[in-house]
C-alpha cells in the first residue's frame, strides 16, 4: 500500500495515482448504471397479462425459455392427467366416437397399465372388429377379413410418452389447466384442458380436453382439438368399474380374439433411428421432406418399418400432443397404382408417388391437419 | 343381366348399377360388402357415391311447401288444356321427323358395311390407345387405390395412437376411413 501523503509534493506518481482513481470510479459508475438500465428494459418488456399469475407449481416451474415465461400449468390438473397413465382400475362401458358426421359405437373394457379393448358395435363396416391395446402389443381384429393385425411395441413405450408429456409441461410448451367439473355416464369428472403454449395467444391453443374420473384416473370423455375447432370426440354413455365390470386380464390377450382369425404381424421390426441418413441407408431411398410444415409442428422421431421386401421410413411430426405421420418407401414395380401428387387433400390418409434421384417414392400422409395446411405440405415435398 | 352377387374389382359398370340401391341401403350385406370393397379401390365410383349422396341430401333439405287440396286437380286440368291445343302441331312435327329418320336409315343401308366397320374399329383402338383420359389402365393408375402397404401404414398409425392414453385410436380409425366430403373439419 502506498501512502500518497508520504510522497513529495509535485511527484509524478502522485498525479498518476490520482488519475487512475478517477478512471476507476468513472468506469464503475458506468457499468452499474448500464446494468440498472438493462434490468429496467427487461422488466418493461415482460408481458403484464401473465406476470401476475401465481406460481405454485412445485414440480412444474417452467424453465426460462422464451415460450414459457408467461403462463403456468395447474399442478392438480397435471397430477390428475398423469394419473391416467398409471391407472390400475378395471372398467367396462359403452363409448361413442364422432369425427365430423361419422359416428362409431364400441363396447369398451379397460384395465391396468393402459390395457384397453374396443369391440365395435357400429357402423356396419366396423361391426365385429376388435382393437386390443396391451402394454407391449396392439391387436386389431378385422371381422370381414378374419384377420388379426399384430403390432409389438418396445417395452416402456407408454412411460416414454408420459415422460415426454411431463417434459413438455415442465418446459412450459404445454399448458394443463382444470376448467371445471361435469358428470359423464354417472361419474363426476374433472375437466382438464391441454393447450399448446403459443406466443401471443392467452391460454394457448387447445389440443385436448379430457374428462377424468379423479377416483380412478379413467378418461370418460376425450376431445381432440385443432385450431379450427373440435376434430373428434369420444365419450362413455355408460360405465361399470371395479369388480362389477367383470373384466379380467384375459380380455386383453390374443387368446380372447376369435380363434379362426389369421394373424399377421403388421410390423416385423420397427426401429427408431437417430438420423435421416440412417433411415435413408436402411430403406435405400432418398427421403423426400416437406418444405412447408404447419406452424408449431416439428419432427419428433424417425423410424424404419419393415414389411415384406419393403422398408418404409416413418417420420412423425408433433405439435404438443397433436401428431401427423409421413411414410415413404420405394415403389418396386412398374405401373404402380399410386397417383401423382394430389390436387386436393384427402382427409385421414393420402398416398401419392414422386420421383427422386431416378427412383419412384410412394409417400403416405396420415393425420388430421387442416385441409389448407395438408395440401400445402403435400405439394411441398422435395 | 348383371350378376349382382359378384362385383369384380375393376368393373365399374356393374357397381354403377347398384349404386342407387347402395345409397338407399337396400342391398344385402354381402352385396354391400363387395361394393364397398370395390369403392375402396375405385375413386370414380367413390365420387359417384358421394355425388349421389349429396344430391339426395340436397333434395331432402329442400323446403317442403304445402299446397291446397285441389292443387293437383287444377294442375292436371291446365296441363290437359295445354296438351289439347298443342297436340295437332306436335303430331304433324313427329310424323315429319320420323319420316326423315327412316329415310336416313334407308340411305345408310346402301353404304357398304365392312369398310365402315373397319374404320370405326380402328378409330376406337386409336382413341383408347392415344387419348390418356379414356385409357382404362391410365385412369386406374391415377386412381387412389389403397394397397397392402397403405393398410400396413394405417395399422402402424393406429398402433402409435393406441399407445398414447390421450391418443384415441377409435377416433383415428374413423379419421383414416373418412370420405373426402368430410374434409371441412367441421365440428361434430
Coordinates of C-alpha atoms in Angstrom, one line a residue:
Chain A
X1 CA 0.0 0.0 0.0
X2 CA 1.3 3.5 -0.9
X3 CA 0.6 6.4 1.3
X4 CA 0.4 9.3 -1.1
X5 CA 0.9 11.9 1.7
X6 CA 4.4 10.5 2.2
X7 CA 5.2 11.2 -1.4
X8 CA 7.0 14.5 -2.2
X9 CA 4.9 17.5 -3.3
X10 CA 4.6 17.6 -7.2
X11 CA 5.6 14.0 -7.5
X12 CA 4.5 12.4 -10.9
X13 CA 3.5 9.2 -9.2
X14 CA 1.0 11.2 -7.0
X15 CA -0.7 12.6 -10.1
X16 CA -0.7 9.3 -11.9
X17 CA -2.4 7.6 -8.9
X18 CA -5.0 10.4 -8.8
X19 CA -5.8 10.0 -12.5
X20 CA -6.1 6.2 -12.0
X21 CA -8.5 6.6 -9.2
X22 CA -10.7 8.9 -11.3
X23 CA -10.7 6.5 -14.2
X24 CA -11.7 3.5 -11.9
X25 CA -14.5 5.5 -10.3
X26 CA -15.9 6.6 -13.6
X27 CA -15.8 3.0 -15.1
X28 CA -17.6 1.6 -12.0
X29 CA -20.3 4.2 -12.3
X30 CA -20.9 3.5 -16.0
X31 CA -21.0 -0.3 -15.5
X32 CA -23.5 -0.1 -12.6
X33 CA -25.7 2.4 -14.5
X34 CA -25.8 0.1 -17.6
X35 CA -26.8 -2.9 -15.5
X36 CA -29.6 -0.9 -13.9
X37 CA -30.8 0.3 -17.3
X38 CA -30.7 -3.3 -18.6
X39 CA -32.9 -4.6 -15.8
X40 CA -35.4 -1.8 -16.3
X41 CA -35.5 -2.5 -20.0
X42 CA -36.2 -6.2 -19.5
X43 CA -38.9 -5.5 -16.9
X44 CA -40.7 -3.1 -19.3
X45 CA -40.9 -5.9 -21.9
X46 CA -42.2 -8.6 -19.6
X47 CA -45.9 -9.2 -20.5
X48 CA -48.1 -7.9 -17.8
X49 CA -51.0 -10.1 -18.6
X50 CA -49.5 -13.3 -17.2
X51 CA -46.9 -11.8 -14.8
X52 CA -49.4 -11.6 -12.0
X53 CA -50.3 -15.3 -12.2
X54 CA -49.3 -17.2 -9.0
X55 CA -46.6 -19.9 -9.4
X56 CA -47.5 -22.7 -7.1
X57 CA -46.4 -25.5 -9.4
X58 CA -44.0 -27.3 -7.1
X59 CA -42.7 -29.6 -9.7
X60 CA -43.7 -27.7 -12.8
X61 CA -41.9 -24.4 -12.6
X62 CA -41.3 -23.6 -16.2
X63 CA -37.8 -23.2 -17.5
X64 CA -36.6 -19.8 -18.6
X65 CA -37.3 -20.5 -22.3
X66 CA -39.0 -17.7 -24.3
X67 CA -42.3 -19.5 -24.7
X68 CA -42.7 -20.4 -21.1
X69 CA -42.3 -17.1 -19.3
X70 CA -45.9 -16.2 -19.2
X71 CA -48.3 -18.9 -18.1
X72 CA -48.1 -22.0 -15.9
X73 CA -49.9 -25.3 -15.6
X74 CA -52.1 -26.1 -12.7
X75 CA -50.3 -28.8 -10.7
X76 CA -53.5 -30.5 -9.6
X77 CA -54.6 -30.8 -13.2
X78 CA -51.1 -32.1 -14.2
X79 CA -51.2 -34.7 -11.5
X80 CA -54.7 -35.8 -12.5
X81 CA -53.6 -36.1 -16.1
X82 CA -50.5 -38.2 -15.3
X83 CA -52.7 -40.4 -13.1
X84 CA -54.4 -41.6 -16.3
X85 CA -51.0 -43.2 -17.3
X86 CA -50.8 -45.2 -14.1
X87 CA -54.4 -46.1 -13.5
X88 CA -55.0 -49.7 -12.3
X89 CA -58.8 -49.8 -12.5
X90 CA -60.9 -52.3 -14.3
X91 CA -63.9 -50.9 -16.1
X92 CA -66.4 -51.7 -18.8
X93 CA -68.8 -49.5 -20.7
X94 CA -70.2 -48.2 -24.0
X95 CA -68.4 -45.4 -25.8
X96 CA -69.4 -43.2 -28.7
X97 CA -66.9 -41.7 -31.1
X98 CA -67.6 -38.9 -33.5
X99 CA -65.5 -37.5 -36.3
X100 CA -67.3 -35.0 -38.5
X101 CA -70.6 -36.6 -39.3
X102 CA -69.3 -40.1 -38.7
X103 CA -70.1 -42.0 -35.5
X104 CA -68.9 -45.3 -34.2
X105 CA -70.1 -47.1 -31.1
X106 CA -67.9 -49.5 -29.1
X107 CA -68.1 -51.7 -26.1
X108 CA -65.0 -50.7 -24.1
X109 CA -63.1 -52.7 -21.5
X110 CA -60.2 -51.2 -19.6
X111 CA -57.6 -52.5 -17.2
X112 CA -54.2 -51.8 -15.6
X113 CA -51.2 -50.3 -17.4
X114 CA -53.3 -48.8 -20.1
X115 CA -55.0 -52.0 -21.2
X116 CA -57.9 -51.2 -23.4
X117 CA -60.2 -53.3 -25.6
X118 CA -62.7 -51.8 -28.1
X119 CA -65.4 -54.1 -29.5
X120 CA -67.1 -52.3 -32.4
X121 CA -70.9 -52.3 -32.5
X122 CA -71.3 -49.8 -35.3
X123 CA -71.0 -48.6 -38.1
X124 CA -71.7 -51.8 -40.0
X125 CA -68.3 -51.7 -41.7
X126 CA -66.5 -51.9 -38.4
X127 CA -69.1 -54.1 -36.5
X128 CA -67.4 -57.1 -35.1
X129 CA -63.9 -55.6 -35.2
X130 CA -61.8 -55.5 -32.1
X131 CA -58.9 -53.4 -31.0
X132 CA -56.8 -54.5 -28.0
X133 CA -54.1 -52.3 -26.5
X134 CA -51.8 -54.0 -24.1
X135 CA -48.5 -52.8 -22.5
X136 CA -46.4 -54.3 -25.3
X137 CA -48.9 -55.2 -28.0
X138 CA -51.6 -53.7 -30.2
X139 CA -54.0 -56.2 -31.8
X140 CA -56.6 -55.3 -34.4
X141 CA -59.0 -58.0 -35.4
X142 CA -61.0 -57.2 -38.6
X143 CA -64.0 -59.4 -38.8
X144 CA -64.7 -59.1 -42.6
X145 CA -61.1 -60.3 -43.3
X146 CA -61.0 -62.8 -40.5
X147 CA -57.6 -61.3 -39.8
X148 CA -55.7 -60.0 -36.8
X149 CA -53.0 -57.4 -37.3
X150 CA -50.4 -57.6 -34.6
X151 CA -48.0 -54.8 -33.7
X152 CA -45.4 -55.1 -31.0
X153 CA -44.1 -52.1 -29.1
X154 CA -40.8 -51.8 -27.4
X155 CA -41.2 -52.1 -23.6
X156 CA -41.9 -48.9 -21.8
X157 CA -43.4 -47.0 -24.7
X158 CA -46.3 -45.8 -22.6
X159 CA -44.0 -44.4 -19.9
X160 CA -41.8 -42.7 -22.5
X161 CA -45.0 -40.9 -23.8
X162 CA -45.7 -39.9 -20.2
X163 CA -42.2 -38.6 -19.7
X164 CA -42.4 -36.6 -22.9
X165 CA -45.7 -35.1 -21.8
X166 CA -44.2 -34.2 -18.4
X167 CA -41.2 -32.6 -20.1
X168 CA -43.4 -30.5 -22.4
X169 CA -45.4 -29.3 -19.3
X170 CA -42.3 -28.6 -17.3
X171 CA -40.8 -26.6 -20.2
X172 CA -44.0 -24.6 -20.5
X173 CA -44.7 -25.8 -24.0
X174 CA -47.9 -27.4 -22.9
X175 CA -50.4 -25.8 -20.5
X176 CA -52.6 -28.1 -18.4
X177 CA -55.4 -26.4 -16.6
X178 CA -58.5 -27.5 -14.8
X179 CA -61.6 -25.9 -16.3
X180 CA -64.5 -27.4 -14.3
X181 CA -66.5 -30.5 -13.4
X182 CA -69.1 -32.4 -15.3
X183 CA -70.9 -35.7 -14.8
X184 CA -70.3 -38.3 -17.6
X185 CA -72.2 -41.6 -17.6
X186 CA -73.0 -41.0 -13.9
X187 CA -69.4 -40.3 -12.9
X188 CA -68.4 -36.9 -11.6
X189 CA -65.4 -35.9 -13.7
X190 CA -62.8 -33.1 -13.6
X191 CA -62.4 -31.4 -16.9
X192 CA -58.7 -30.9 -17.9
X193 CA -57.7 -28.7 -20.8
X194 CA -54.3 -29.3 -22.6
X195 CA -53.2 -26.4 -24.7
X196 CA -50.1 -25.7 -26.7
X197 CA -48.4 -22.5 -25.4
X198 CA -48.3 -20.1 -28.3
X199 CA -46.8 -16.7 -28.0
X200 CA -49.5 -14.0 -28.2
X201 CA -52.4 -16.4 -27.6
X202 CA -53.5 -16.1 -24.0
X203 CA -54.1 -19.5 -22.5
X204 CA -52.6 -21.2 -25.6
X205 CA -54.2 -23.2 -28.4
X206 CA -56.4 -26.1 -27.1
X207 CA -55.3 -29.5 -28.3
X208 CA -57.2 -31.8 -25.9
X209 CA -60.0 -31.6 -23.4
X210 CA -60.4 -34.6 -21.2
X211 CA -62.9 -35.5 -18.6
X212 CA -61.1 -37.6 -15.9
X213 CA -62.6 -39.6 -13.1
X214 CA -60.4 -38.4 -10.2
X215 CA -61.1 -41.5 -8.1
X216 CA -59.8 -44.0 -10.8
X217 CA -57.8 -41.9 -13.3
X218 CA -60.1 -43.0 -16.2
X219 CA -60.8 -40.7 -19.1
X220 CA -64.5 -40.7 -19.8
X221 CA -64.6 -38.1 -22.5
X222 CA -61.8 -37.2 -24.8
X223 CA -62.0 -34.2 -27.2
X224 CA -59.2 -33.7 -29.8
X225 CA -59.0 -30.1 -31.0
X226 CA -57.3 -28.3 -33.8
X227 CA -57.1 -24.5 -34.3
X228 CA -60.3 -24.9 -36.4
X229 CA -62.3 -26.5 -33.5
X230 CA -63.1 -30.0 -32.3
X231 CA -61.7 -32.7 -34.5
X232 CA -63.1 -35.7 -32.7
X233 CA -64.8 -36.7 -29.5
X234 CA -65.1 -40.0 -27.7
X235 CA -67.3 -40.3 -24.6
X236 CA -68.8 -43.0 -22.4
X237 CA -72.6 -43.3 -22.3
X238 CA -72.4 -46.0 -19.5
X239 CA -69.7 -47.4 -17.4
X240 CA -69.2 -50.0 -14.6
X241 CA -66.0 -50.0 -12.6
X242 CA -64.1 -52.4 -10.5
X243 CA -65.4 -56.0 -9.8
X244 CA -68.8 -55.1 -11.2
X245 CA -67.4 -54.7 -14.6
X246 CA -66.5 -58.4 -14.9
X247 CA -63.3 -57.6 -16.9
X248 CA -60.3 -59.9 -16.5
X249 CA -56.8 -59.7 -17.8
X250 CA -57.6 -62.4 -20.3
X251 CA -59.8 -59.9 -22.2
X252 CA -56.7 -58.1 -23.3
X253 CA -54.9 -61.1 -24.7
X254 CA -54.8 -62.6 -28.2
X255 CA -56.5 -65.7 -26.8
X256 CA -59.7 -63.6 -26.3
X257 CA -60.0 -62.9 -30.1
X258 CA -61.7 -65.3 -32.5
X259 CA -59.5 -68.4 -32.9
X260 CA -60.1 -68.8 -36.6
X261 CA -58.5 -65.4 -37.5
X262 CA -55.3 -65.3 -39.5
X263 CA -52.6 -63.4 -37.5
X264 CA -50.5 -61.0 -39.5
X265 CA -47.6 -59.2 -37.8
X266 CA -48.0 -55.8 -39.3
X267 CA -44.6 -54.5 -38.4
X268 CA -41.9 -57.1 -38.3
X269 CA -39.4 -54.8 -36.8
X270 CA -39.9 -51.2 -36.0
X271 CA -36.8 -49.4 -35.0
X272 CA -36.2 -45.8 -34.2
X273 CA -33.2 -44.3 -35.9
X274 CA -31.2 -41.3 -34.9
X275 CA -30.8 -39.6 -38.2
X276 CA -32.4 -39.2 -41.6
X277 CA -29.2 -40.5 -43.2
X278 CA -29.5 -43.7 -41.2
X279 CA -33.1 -44.1 -42.3
X280 CA -32.2 -43.5 -45.9
X281 CA -29.5 -46.1 -45.7
X282 CA -31.8 -48.6 -44.3
X283 CA -34.6 -48.0 -46.7
X284 CA -32.4 -47.5 -49.7
X285 CA -34.2 -44.3 -50.8
X286 CA -33.6 -40.6 -50.9
X287 CA -36.2 -39.4 -48.4
X288 CA -38.3 -36.5 -49.5
X289 CA -39.1 -33.9 -46.9
X290 CA -41.9 -31.3 -46.9
X291 CA -40.6 -27.8 -47.4
X292 CA -43.7 -26.5 -45.6
X293 CA -44.6 -27.7 -42.2
X294 CA -47.7 -26.3 -40.4
X295 CA -46.9 -23.8 -37.6
X296 CA -45.8 -25.4 -34.4
X297 CA -45.0 -28.8 -35.8
X298 CA -41.5 -30.3 -35.6
X299 CA -40.2 -33.7 -36.4
X300 CA -40.5 -35.9 -33.3
X301 CA -38.9 -39.1 -34.5
X302 CA -37.8 -41.2 -37.4
X303 CA -38.4 -45.0 -37.6
X304 CA -37.8 -47.6 -40.2
X305 CA -40.7 -50.0 -40.7
X306 CA -40.0 -53.3 -42.4
X307 CA -42.8 -55.3 -44.0
X308 CA -42.0 -58.0 -46.6
X309 CA -39.4 -56.7 -49.1
X310 CA -40.2 -53.1 -48.3
X311 CA -38.6 -50.8 -45.8
X312 CA -40.6 -47.7 -45.1
X313 CA -39.3 -44.6 -43.4
X314 CA -41.8 -43.2 -40.8
X315 CA -41.5 -39.6 -39.8
X316 CA -43.7 -38.4 -37.0
X317 CA -44.3 -34.7 -36.6
X318 CA -45.7 -33.3 -33.4
X319 CA -47.0 -30.1 -32.0
X320 CA -47.7 -30.6 -28.3
X321 CA -50.0 -33.7 -28.2
X322 CA -51.1 -33.5 -31.8
X323 CA -49.3 -35.5 -34.4
X324 CA -49.2 -36.5 -38.1
X325 CA -47.2 -39.2 -39.8
X326 CA -45.4 -39.4 -43.1
X327 CA -44.4 -42.9 -44.5
X328 CA -42.1 -43.2 -47.5
X329 CA -40.9 -46.3 -49.4
X330 CA -39.6 -47.1 -52.8
X331 CA -42.1 -48.3 -55.4
X332 CA -40.7 -51.6 -56.7
X333 CA -42.9 -52.5 -59.5
X334 CA -43.7 -50.5 -62.7
X335 CA -47.2 -49.4 -63.4
X336 CA -47.9 -48.8 -59.7
X337 CA -51.3 -47.7 -58.7
X338 CA -50.1 -44.8 -56.7
X339 CA -51.4 -41.5 -58.0
X340 CA -49.4 -38.4 -58.8
X341 CA -49.0 -35.6 -56.3
X342 CA -52.5 -34.7 -55.0
X343 CA -54.6 -31.9 -56.4
X344 CA -56.7 -31.7 -53.3
X345 CA -56.4 -33.1 -49.8
X346 CA -58.0 -36.4 -48.8
X347 CA -58.8 -36.5 -45.1
X348 CA -57.2 -39.0 -42.9
X349 CA -54.8 -40.9 -45.2
X350 CA -53.4 -39.9 -48.6
X351 CA -50.9 -41.7 -50.7
X352 CA -49.1 -40.4 -53.8
X353 CA -45.9 -41.0 -55.7
X354 CA -43.0 -38.7 -56.6
X355 CA -39.7 -39.1 -58.4
X356 CA -36.4 -38.7 -56.6
X357 CA -33.0 -39.4 -57.9
X358 CA -34.4 -41.7 -60.6
X359 CA -36.5 -43.8 -58.2
X360 CA -40.2 -43.6 -57.5
X361 CA -41.1 -42.9 -53.9
X362 CA -44.5 -43.6 -52.5
X363 CA -45.5 -41.1 -49.8
X364 CA -48.3 -41.7 -47.4
X365 CA -49.6 -39.0 -45.1
X366 CA -51.8 -39.8 -42.1
X367 CA -53.2 -37.2 -39.9
X368 CA -55.8 -34.6 -39.1
X369 CA -54.3 -31.3 -40.4
X370 CA -56.5 -28.5 -41.7
X371 CA -57.1 -29.1 -45.4
X372 CA -55.2 -26.0 -46.5
X373 CA -52.1 -27.0 -44.4
X374 CA -52.4 -30.6 -45.6
X375 CA -52.4 -29.7 -49.3
X376 CA -49.7 -27.1 -49.0
X377 CA -47.5 -29.5 -47.2
X378 CA -48.2 -32.4 -49.6
X379 CA -47.2 -30.2 -52.6
X380 CA -44.0 -29.1 -50.9
X381 CA -42.2 -32.4 -50.8
X382 CA -38.7 -32.0 -52.3
Chain B
X1 CA -78.2 -59.4 -66.9
X2 CA -76.0 -58.2 -64.1
X3 CA -74.7 -60.8 -61.8
X4 CA -75.2 -58.8 -58.6
X5 CA -73.7 -61.3 -56.3
X6 CA -70.2 -60.9 -57.6
X7 CA -68.7 -57.5 -58.4
X8 CA -65.3 -57.7 -60.0
X9 CA -62.8 -55.2 -58.5
X10 CA -62.4 -53.3 -61.7
X11 CA -65.9 -53.5 -63.1
X12 CA -67.4 -50.1 -62.6
X13 CA -70.4 -50.8 -64.8
X14 CA -71.8 -53.4 -62.5
X15 CA -71.0 -51.3 -59.5
X16 CA -72.7 -48.3 -61.1
X17 CA -75.9 -50.2 -61.5
X18 CA -76.0 -51.0 -57.8
X19 CA -75.1 -47.5 -56.5
X20 CA -78.7 -46.2 -56.1
X21 CA -79.7 -49.2 -54.1
X22 CA -76.4 -49.0 -52.1
X23 CA -77.1 -45.4 -51.2
X24 CA -80.6 -46.2 -50.2
X25 CA -79.4 -49.0 -48.0
X26 CA -81.3 -51.7 -49.9
X27 CA -78.5 -54.1 -50.8
X28 CA -77.8 -57.3 -48.9
X29 CA -74.9 -57.4 -46.5
X30 CA -72.8 -59.4 -49.0
X31 CA -73.6 -57.0 -51.9
X32 CA -72.8 -54.1 -49.7
X33 CA -69.5 -55.6 -48.6
X34 CA -68.5 -56.4 -52.1
X35 CA -69.5 -52.9 -53.4
X36 CA -67.6 -51.2 -50.5
X37 CA -64.6 -53.3 -51.4
X38 CA -64.9 -52.0 -55.0
X39 CA -65.3 -48.5 -53.8
X40 CA -62.1 -48.6 -51.7
X41 CA -60.2 -49.2 -54.9
X42 CA -62.1 -47.1 -57.4
X43 CA -62.0 -43.3 -57.0
X44 CA -64.5 -42.7 -59.8
X45 CA -67.2 -44.9 -58.2
X46 CA -66.5 -43.4 -54.8
X47 CA -67.0 -39.9 -56.3
X48 CA -70.3 -41.0 -57.8
X49 CA -71.5 -42.3 -54.5
X50 CA -70.6 -39.0 -52.9
X51 CA -72.4 -37.0 -55.6
X52 CA -75.4 -39.3 -55.3
X53 CA -75.4 -38.8 -51.5
X54 CA -75.0 -35.1 -51.8
X55 CA -77.9 -34.9 -54.4
X56 CA -80.2 -36.9 -52.1
X57 CA -79.1 -34.8 -49.2
X58 CA -79.9 -31.6 -51.1
X59 CA -83.3 -32.9 -52.1
X60 CA -84.0 -33.9 -48.6
X61 CA -83.1 -30.5 -47.3
X62 CA -85.4 -28.7 -49.8
X63 CA -88.1 -26.6 -48.2
X64 CA -91.4 -28.5 -48.4
X65 CA -94.4 -26.3 -49.4
X66 CA -98.0 -27.2 -48.6
X67 CA -100.5 -26.9 -51.4
X68 CA -104.2 -26.6 -51.4
X69 CA -106.3 -29.8 -51.6
X70 CA -107.4 -29.2 -55.2
X71 CA -103.9 -28.2 -56.4
X72 CA -103.3 -31.5 -58.3
X73 CA -106.7 -31.4 -59.9
X74 CA -106.2 -27.8 -61.1
X75 CA -102.7 -28.6 -62.4
X76 CA -103.8 -31.6 -64.4
X77 CA -106.7 -29.6 -65.9
X78 CA -104.3 -26.9 -67.0
X79 CA -101.8 -29.5 -68.5
X80 CA -104.7 -31.1 -70.4
X81 CA -105.7 -27.8 -71.8
X82 CA -102.2 -27.0 -73.0
X83 CA -101.8 -30.5 -74.4
X84 CA -105.0 -30.3 -76.4
X85 CA -104.0 -27.1 -78.2
X86 CA -100.5 -28.4 -79.0
X87 CA -101.4 -31.9 -80.0
X88 CA -102.1 -31.3 -83.7
X89 CA -98.9 -29.4 -84.2
X90 CA -96.8 -31.9 -82.3
X91 CA -98.2 -34.9 -84.1
X92 CA -97.5 -33.4 -87.5
X93 CA -93.9 -32.5 -86.4
X94 CA -93.3 -36.0 -85.1
X95 CA -94.7 -37.6 -88.3
X96 CA -92.3 -35.5 -90.4
X97 CA -89.3 -36.2 -88.2
X98 CA -90.0 -39.9 -88.2
X99 CA -90.2 -39.9 -92.0
X100 CA -86.8 -38.2 -92.1
X101 CA -85.2 -40.6 -89.8
X102 CA -86.5 -43.6 -91.8
X103 CA -85.1 -42.0 -94.9
X104 CA -81.7 -41.5 -93.3
X105 CA -81.6 -45.1 -92.1
X106 CA -82.5 -46.3 -95.5
X107 CA -79.7 -44.3 -97.1
X108 CA -77.2 -45.7 -94.5
X109 CA -78.2 -49.2 -95.5
X110 CA -76.9 -48.6 -99.0
X111 CA -73.4 -47.7 -97.8
X112 CA -71.0 -50.8 -97.7
X113 CA -70.9 -52.0 -94.1
X114 CA -67.4 -53.6 -94.0
X115 CA -65.3 -50.5 -94.6
X116 CA -67.4 -48.5 -92.2
X117 CA -67.0 -51.2 -89.5
X118 CA -63.2 -51.4 -90.0
X119 CA -62.9 -47.7 -89.9
X120 CA -64.9 -47.4 -86.7
X121 CA -62.8 -50.2 -85.1
X122 CA -59.5 -48.6 -86.0
X123 CA -60.8 -45.2 -84.7
X124 CA -61.9 -46.9 -81.4
X125 CA -58.5 -48.5 -80.9
X126 CA -56.7 -45.3 -81.7
X127 CA -58.9 -43.4 -79.2
X128 CA -58.3 -45.9 -76.5
X129 CA -54.5 -46.1 -77.0
X130 CA -53.8 -42.4 -77.7
X131 CA -56.1 -40.4 -75.5
X132 CA -54.9 -40.7 -71.9
X133 CA -58.1 -39.6 -70.4
X134 CA -60.1 -42.6 -71.6
X135 CA -57.3 -45.2 -71.3
X136 CA -58.6 -47.7 -68.7
X137 CA -55.1 -48.6 -67.4
X138 CA -54.1 -45.0 -67.0
X139 CA -57.2 -44.0 -65.2
X140 CA -56.8 -46.9 -62.9
X141 CA -53.2 -45.9 -62.3
X142 CA -54.2 -42.4 -61.3
X143 CA -56.9 -43.6 -59.0
X144 CA -56.4 -43.8 -55.3
X145 CA -56.0 -47.5 -54.6
X146 CA -55.1 -48.3 -51.0
X147 CA -52.9 -51.4 -51.2
X148 CA -51.3 -53.7 -48.8
X149 CA -48.7 -51.1 -47.9
X150 CA -51.3 -48.5 -47.2
X151 CA -53.1 -50.9 -44.9
X152 CA -49.8 -51.6 -43.2
X153 CA -49.1 -47.9 -42.5
X154 CA -52.7 -47.3 -41.4
X155 CA -52.3 -50.2 -38.8
X156 CA -48.9 -48.7 -37.8
X157 CA -50.5 -45.4 -37.3
X158 CA -53.4 -46.9 -35.2
X159 CA -50.8 -48.7 -33.1
X160 CA -48.9 -45.4 -32.5
X161 CA -52.1 -43.7 -31.4
X162 CA -53.2 -46.6 -29.2
X163 CA -50.0 -46.5 -27.2
X164 CA -50.9 -42.9 -26.1
X165 CA -53.6 -42.6 -23.5
X166 CA -54.6 -39.3 -25.0
X167 CA -54.5 -40.7 -28.5
X168 CA -58.0 -42.1 -29.0
X169 CA -57.5 -44.9 -31.6
X170 CA -61.3 -45.1 -32.1
X171 CA -61.2 -41.5 -33.5
X172 CA -58.2 -42.3 -35.6
X173 CA -60.0 -45.3 -37.1
X174 CA -62.8 -43.0 -38.2
X175 CA -60.3 -40.4 -39.5
X176 CA -58.3 -42.8 -41.7
X177 CA -61.5 -44.2 -43.2
X178 CA -63.5 -41.0 -43.6
X179 CA -64.7 -39.7 -47.0
X180 CA -63.3 -36.8 -49.0
X181 CA -66.5 -35.0 -48.3
X182 CA -65.8 -34.6 -44.6
X183 CA -62.7 -32.6 -45.3
X184 CA -64.0 -29.4 -43.8
X185 CA -63.1 -30.5 -40.3
X186 CA -66.5 -29.3 -39.2
X187 CA -67.3 -29.6 -35.6
X188 CA -69.2 -32.7 -34.6

